[in-house]
mmCIF file of C-alpha atoms in Angstrom:
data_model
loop_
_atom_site.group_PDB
_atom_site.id
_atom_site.type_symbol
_atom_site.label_atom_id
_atom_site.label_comp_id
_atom_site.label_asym_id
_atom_site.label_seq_id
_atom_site.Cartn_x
_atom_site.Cartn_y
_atom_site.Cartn_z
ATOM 1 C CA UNK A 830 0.752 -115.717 -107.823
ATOM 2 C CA UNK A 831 4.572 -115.846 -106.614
ATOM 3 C CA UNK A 832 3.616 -113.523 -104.205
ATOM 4 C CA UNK A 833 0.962 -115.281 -102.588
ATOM 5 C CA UNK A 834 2.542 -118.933 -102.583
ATOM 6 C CA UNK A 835 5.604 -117.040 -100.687
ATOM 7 C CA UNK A 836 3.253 -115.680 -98.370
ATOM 8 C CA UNK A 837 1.500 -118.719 -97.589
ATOM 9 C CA UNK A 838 4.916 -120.769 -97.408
ATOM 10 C CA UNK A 839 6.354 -118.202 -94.996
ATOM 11 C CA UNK A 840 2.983 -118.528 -93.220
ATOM 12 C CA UNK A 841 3.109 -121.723 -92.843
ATOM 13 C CA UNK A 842 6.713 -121.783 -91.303
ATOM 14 C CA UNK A 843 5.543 -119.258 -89.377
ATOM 15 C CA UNK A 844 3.194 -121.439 -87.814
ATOM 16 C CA UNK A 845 4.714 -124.524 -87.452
ATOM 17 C CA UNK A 846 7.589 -122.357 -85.503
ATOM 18 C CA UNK A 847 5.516 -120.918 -82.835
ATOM 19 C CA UNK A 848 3.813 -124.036 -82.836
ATOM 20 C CA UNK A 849 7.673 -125.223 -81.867
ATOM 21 C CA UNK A 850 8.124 -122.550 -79.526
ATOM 22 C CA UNK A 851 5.040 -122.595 -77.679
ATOM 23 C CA UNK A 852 5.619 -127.003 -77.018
ATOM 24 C CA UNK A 853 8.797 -126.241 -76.145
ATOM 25 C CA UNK A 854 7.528 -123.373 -73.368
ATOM 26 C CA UNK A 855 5.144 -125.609 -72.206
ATOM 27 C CA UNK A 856 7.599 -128.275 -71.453
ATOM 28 C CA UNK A 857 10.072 -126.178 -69.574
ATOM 29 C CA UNK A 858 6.780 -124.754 -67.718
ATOM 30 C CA UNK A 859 5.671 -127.882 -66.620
ATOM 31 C CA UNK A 860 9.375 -128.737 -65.544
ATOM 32 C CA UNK A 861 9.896 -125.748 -63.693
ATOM 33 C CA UNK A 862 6.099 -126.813 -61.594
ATOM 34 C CA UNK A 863 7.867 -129.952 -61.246
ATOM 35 C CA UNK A 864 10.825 -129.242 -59.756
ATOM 36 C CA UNK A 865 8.928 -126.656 -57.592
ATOM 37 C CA UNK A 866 7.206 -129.177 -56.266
ATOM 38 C CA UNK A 867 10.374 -131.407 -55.152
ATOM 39 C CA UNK A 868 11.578 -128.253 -53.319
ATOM 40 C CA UNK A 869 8.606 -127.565 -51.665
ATOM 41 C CA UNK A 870 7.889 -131.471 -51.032
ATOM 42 C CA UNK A 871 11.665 -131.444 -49.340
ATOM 43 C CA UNK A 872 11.022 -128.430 -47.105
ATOM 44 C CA UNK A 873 8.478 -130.953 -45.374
ATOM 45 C CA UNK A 874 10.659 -133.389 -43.895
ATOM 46 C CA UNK A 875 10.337 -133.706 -40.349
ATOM 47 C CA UNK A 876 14.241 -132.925 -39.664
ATOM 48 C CA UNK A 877 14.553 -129.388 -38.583
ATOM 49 C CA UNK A 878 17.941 -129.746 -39.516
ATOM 50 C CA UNK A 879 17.834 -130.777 -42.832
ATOM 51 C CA UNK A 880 14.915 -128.060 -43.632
ATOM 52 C CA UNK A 881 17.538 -125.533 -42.562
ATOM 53 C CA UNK A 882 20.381 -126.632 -44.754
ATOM 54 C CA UNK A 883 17.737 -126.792 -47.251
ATOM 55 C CA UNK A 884 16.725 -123.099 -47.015
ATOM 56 C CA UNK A 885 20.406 -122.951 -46.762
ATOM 57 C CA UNK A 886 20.839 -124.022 -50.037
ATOM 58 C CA UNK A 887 17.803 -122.862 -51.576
ATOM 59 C CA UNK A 888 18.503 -119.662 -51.252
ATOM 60 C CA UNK A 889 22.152 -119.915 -53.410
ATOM 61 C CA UNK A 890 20.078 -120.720 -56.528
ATOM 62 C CA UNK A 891 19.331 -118.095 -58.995
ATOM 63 C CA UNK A 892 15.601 -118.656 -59.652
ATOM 64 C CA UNK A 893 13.969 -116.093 -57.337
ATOM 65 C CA UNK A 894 10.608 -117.863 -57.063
ATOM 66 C CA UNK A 895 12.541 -120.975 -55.107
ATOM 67 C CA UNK A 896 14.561 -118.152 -53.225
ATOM 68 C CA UNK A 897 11.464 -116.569 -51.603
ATOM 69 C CA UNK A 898 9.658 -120.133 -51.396
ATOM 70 C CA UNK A 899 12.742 -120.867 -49.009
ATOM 71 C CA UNK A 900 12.576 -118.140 -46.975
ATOM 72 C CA UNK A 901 8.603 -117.837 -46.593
ATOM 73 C CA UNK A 902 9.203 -121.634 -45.646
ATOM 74 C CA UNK A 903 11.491 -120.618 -42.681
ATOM 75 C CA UNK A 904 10.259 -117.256 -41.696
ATOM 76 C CA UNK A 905 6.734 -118.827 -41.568
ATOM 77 C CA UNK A 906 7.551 -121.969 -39.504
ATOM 78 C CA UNK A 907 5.951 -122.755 -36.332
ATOM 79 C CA UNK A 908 9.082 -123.364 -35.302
ATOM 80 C CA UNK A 909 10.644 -120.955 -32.793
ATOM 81 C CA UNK A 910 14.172 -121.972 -33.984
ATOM 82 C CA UNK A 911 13.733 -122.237 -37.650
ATOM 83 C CA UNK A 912 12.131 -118.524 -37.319
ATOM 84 C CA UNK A 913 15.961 -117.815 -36.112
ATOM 85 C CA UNK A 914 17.947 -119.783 -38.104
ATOM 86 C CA UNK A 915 16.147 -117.965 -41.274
ATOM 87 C CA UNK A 916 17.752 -114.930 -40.452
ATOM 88 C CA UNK A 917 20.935 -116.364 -40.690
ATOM 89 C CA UNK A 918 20.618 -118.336 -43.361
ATOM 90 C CA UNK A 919 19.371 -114.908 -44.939
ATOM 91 C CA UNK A 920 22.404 -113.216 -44.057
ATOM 92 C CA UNK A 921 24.661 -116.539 -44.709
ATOM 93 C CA UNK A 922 23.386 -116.173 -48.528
ATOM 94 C CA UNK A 923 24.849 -112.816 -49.029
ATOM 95 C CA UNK A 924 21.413 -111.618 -50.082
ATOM 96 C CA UNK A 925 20.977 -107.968 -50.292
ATOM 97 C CA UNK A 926 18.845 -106.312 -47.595
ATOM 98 C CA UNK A 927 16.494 -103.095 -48.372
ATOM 99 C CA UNK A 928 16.248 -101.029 -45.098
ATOM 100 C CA UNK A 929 13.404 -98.656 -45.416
ATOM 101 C CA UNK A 930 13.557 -95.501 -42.609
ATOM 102 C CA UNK A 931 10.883 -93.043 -41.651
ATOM 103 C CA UNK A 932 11.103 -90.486 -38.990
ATOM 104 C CA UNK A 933 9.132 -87.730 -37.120
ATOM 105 C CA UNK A 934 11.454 -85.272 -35.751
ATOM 106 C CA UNK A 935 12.175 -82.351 -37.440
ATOM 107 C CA UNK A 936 15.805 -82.817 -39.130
ATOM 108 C CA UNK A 937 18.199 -85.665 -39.798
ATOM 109 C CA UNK A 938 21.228 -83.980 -40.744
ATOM 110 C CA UNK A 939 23.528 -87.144 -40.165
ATOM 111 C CA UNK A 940 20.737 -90.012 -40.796
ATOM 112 C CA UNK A 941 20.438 -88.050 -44.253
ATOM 113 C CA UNK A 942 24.058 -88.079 -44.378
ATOM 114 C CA UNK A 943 24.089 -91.560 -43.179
ATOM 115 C CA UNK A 944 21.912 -93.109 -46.440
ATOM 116 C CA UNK A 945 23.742 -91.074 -48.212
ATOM 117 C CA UNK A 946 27.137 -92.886 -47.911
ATOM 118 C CA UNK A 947 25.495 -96.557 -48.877
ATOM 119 C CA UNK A 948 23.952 -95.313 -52.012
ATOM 120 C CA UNK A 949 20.447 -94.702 -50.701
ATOM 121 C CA UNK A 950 18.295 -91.369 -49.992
ATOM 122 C CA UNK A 951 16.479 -90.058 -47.120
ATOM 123 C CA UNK A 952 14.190 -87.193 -48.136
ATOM 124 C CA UNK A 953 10.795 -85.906 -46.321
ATOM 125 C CA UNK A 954 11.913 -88.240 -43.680
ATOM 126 C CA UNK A 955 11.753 -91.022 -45.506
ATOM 127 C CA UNK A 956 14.168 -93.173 -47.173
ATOM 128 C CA UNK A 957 16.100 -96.564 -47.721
ATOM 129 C CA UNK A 958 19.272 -97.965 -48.353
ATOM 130 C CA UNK A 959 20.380 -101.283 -49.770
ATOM 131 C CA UNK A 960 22.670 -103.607 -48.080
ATOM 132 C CA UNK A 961 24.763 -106.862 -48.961
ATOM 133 C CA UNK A 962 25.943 -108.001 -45.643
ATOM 134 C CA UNK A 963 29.679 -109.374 -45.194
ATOM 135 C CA UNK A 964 30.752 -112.473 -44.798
ATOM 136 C CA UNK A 965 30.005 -114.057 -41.032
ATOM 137 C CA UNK A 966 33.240 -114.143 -38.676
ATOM 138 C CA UNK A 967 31.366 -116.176 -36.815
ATOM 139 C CA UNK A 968 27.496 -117.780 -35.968
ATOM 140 C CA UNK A 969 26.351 -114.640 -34.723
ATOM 141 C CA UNK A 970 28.507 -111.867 -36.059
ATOM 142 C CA UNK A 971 28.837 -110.629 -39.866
ATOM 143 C CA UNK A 972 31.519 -108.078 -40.604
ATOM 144 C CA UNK A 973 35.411 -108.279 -38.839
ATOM 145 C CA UNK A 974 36.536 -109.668 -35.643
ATOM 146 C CA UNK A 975 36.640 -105.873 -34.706
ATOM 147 C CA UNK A 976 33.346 -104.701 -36.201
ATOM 148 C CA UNK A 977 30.246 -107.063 -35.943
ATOM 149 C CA UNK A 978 27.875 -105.001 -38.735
ATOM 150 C CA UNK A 979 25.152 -107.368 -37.882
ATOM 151 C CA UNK A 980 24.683 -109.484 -34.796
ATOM 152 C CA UNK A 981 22.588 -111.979 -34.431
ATOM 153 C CA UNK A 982 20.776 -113.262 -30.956
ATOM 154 C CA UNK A 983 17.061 -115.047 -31.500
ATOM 155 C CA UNK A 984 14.875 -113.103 -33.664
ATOM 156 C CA UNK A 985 16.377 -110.281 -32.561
ATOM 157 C CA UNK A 986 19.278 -108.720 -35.228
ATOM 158 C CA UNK A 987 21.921 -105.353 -34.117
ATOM 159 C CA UNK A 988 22.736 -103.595 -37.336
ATOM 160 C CA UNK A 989 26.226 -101.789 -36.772
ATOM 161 C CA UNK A 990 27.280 -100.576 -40.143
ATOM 162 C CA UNK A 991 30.471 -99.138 -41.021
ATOM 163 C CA UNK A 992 29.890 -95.817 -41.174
ATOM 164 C CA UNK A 993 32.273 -93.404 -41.118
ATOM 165 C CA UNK A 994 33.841 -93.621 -37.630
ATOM 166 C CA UNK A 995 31.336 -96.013 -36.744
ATOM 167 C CA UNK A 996 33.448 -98.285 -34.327
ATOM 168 C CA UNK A 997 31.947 -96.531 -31.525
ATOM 169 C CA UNK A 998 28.440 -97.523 -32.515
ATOM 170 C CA UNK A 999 27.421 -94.293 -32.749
ATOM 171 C CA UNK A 1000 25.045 -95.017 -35.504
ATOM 172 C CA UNK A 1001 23.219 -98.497 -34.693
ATOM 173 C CA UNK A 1002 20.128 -99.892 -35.062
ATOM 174 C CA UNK A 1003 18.210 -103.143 -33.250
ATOM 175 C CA UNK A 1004 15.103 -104.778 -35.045
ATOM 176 C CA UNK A 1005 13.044 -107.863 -34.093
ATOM 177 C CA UNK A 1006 11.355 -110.369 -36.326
ATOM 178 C CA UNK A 1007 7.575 -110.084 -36.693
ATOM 179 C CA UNK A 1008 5.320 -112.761 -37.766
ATOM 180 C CA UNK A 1009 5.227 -111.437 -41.387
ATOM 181 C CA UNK A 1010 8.946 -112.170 -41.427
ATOM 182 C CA UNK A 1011 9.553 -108.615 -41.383
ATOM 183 C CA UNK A 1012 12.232 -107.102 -38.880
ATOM 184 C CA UNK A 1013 11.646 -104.166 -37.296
ATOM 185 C CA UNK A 1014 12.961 -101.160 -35.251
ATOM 186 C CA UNK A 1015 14.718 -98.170 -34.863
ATOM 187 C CA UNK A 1016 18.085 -96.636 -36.202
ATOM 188 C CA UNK A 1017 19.738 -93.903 -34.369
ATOM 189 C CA UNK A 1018 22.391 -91.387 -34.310
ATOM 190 C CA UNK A 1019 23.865 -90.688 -30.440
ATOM 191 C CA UNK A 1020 20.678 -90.985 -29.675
ATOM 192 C CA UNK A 1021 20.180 -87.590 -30.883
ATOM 193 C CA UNK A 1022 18.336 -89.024 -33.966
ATOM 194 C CA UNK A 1023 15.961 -91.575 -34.172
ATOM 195 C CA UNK A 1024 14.445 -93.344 -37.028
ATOM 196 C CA UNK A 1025 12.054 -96.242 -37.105
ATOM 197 C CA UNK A 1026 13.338 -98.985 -39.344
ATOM 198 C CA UNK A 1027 12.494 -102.330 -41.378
ATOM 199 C CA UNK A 1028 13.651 -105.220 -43.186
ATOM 200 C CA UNK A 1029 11.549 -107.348 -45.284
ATOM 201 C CA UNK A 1030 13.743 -110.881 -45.239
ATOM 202 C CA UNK A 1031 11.147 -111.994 -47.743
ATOM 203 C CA UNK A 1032 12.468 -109.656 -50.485
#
């Protein structure tokens, strides 16, 4: 008989704790909607401006899902400069960047070498690296006053990276934003190796 009362008793705390758990989930839940929809209500003001310092700020926070509402917002826009000025606020945020390669020749001794170096692999001529840009030097130029590893000019964005004797450009790479807000291009090596290259900003 002790037996079952315990049961029942622990049963019945049991219950009323999930019961607990499962308001207090639902409340947070509906908060988090809530304050999604402020963000995304705020995106909609008419000042370009104040959308971009939005994004800007947007994409400092730690929830992911306001992150990529942020940049969807800007690499979506209709707007020819707000298409730009996402990929700097991209790169502004320090976010880090996957760059997927694929190639068709028949070796890549250095590009291989290359992804090596960041962390990354390049096998059956494929491969990707990822990449936390530096901090800007200027509006256009992330990296050193002597090494620019990305420049920025429209949609269009140089990757320079600091390879291993690098300062020459000898490995470099130029991608341009598509309407899926993915950049895209090519990566080469002296021009003796050539890969084609993307960055999904949206990640």
């Amino acid at each position: 008989m002790r037996f079952i009362v315990g049961a029942a008793l622990f049963s019945l705390i049991f219950s009323a704790a999930t019961a607990q758990t499962f308001e207090e989930t639902l409340s947070k839940a509906q908060a988090g909607v809530n304050d999604i929809a402020k963000y995304q209500q705020a995106l909609q003001n008419p000042d370009a401006r104040f959308q971009y310092a939005m994004v800007q700020e947007m994409l400092k926070l730690k929830d992911p899902a306001l992150q990529r509402i942020a940049k969807e917002h800007a690499l979506f826009s209709t707007n020819s400069v707000m298409r730009e000025a996402a990929i700097k606020a991209v790169l502004d945020s320090g976010a880090t960047l996957r760059i997927q390669m694929a190639g068709t020749g028949e070796t890549y001794e250095t590009i291989t070498d290359f992804a090596r170096v960041f962390g990354g692999t390049f096998i059956n001529k494929r491969g990707e690296i990822l990449i936390k840009p530096p901090a800007p030097v200027s509006d256009a130029c992330w990296g050193t006053e002597r090494h620019c590893v990305f420049r920025h000019v429209g949609t269009t964005l140089q990757y320079n990276p600091f390879y291993p004797g690098n300062y020459t450009q000898q490995v470099t790479s130029i991608l341009n934003l598509g309407n899926d807000g993915v950049l895209r291009g090519t990566l080469t090596y002296k021009n003796t190796e050539l890969v084609q290259v993307q960055i999904d900003l949206k990640e």
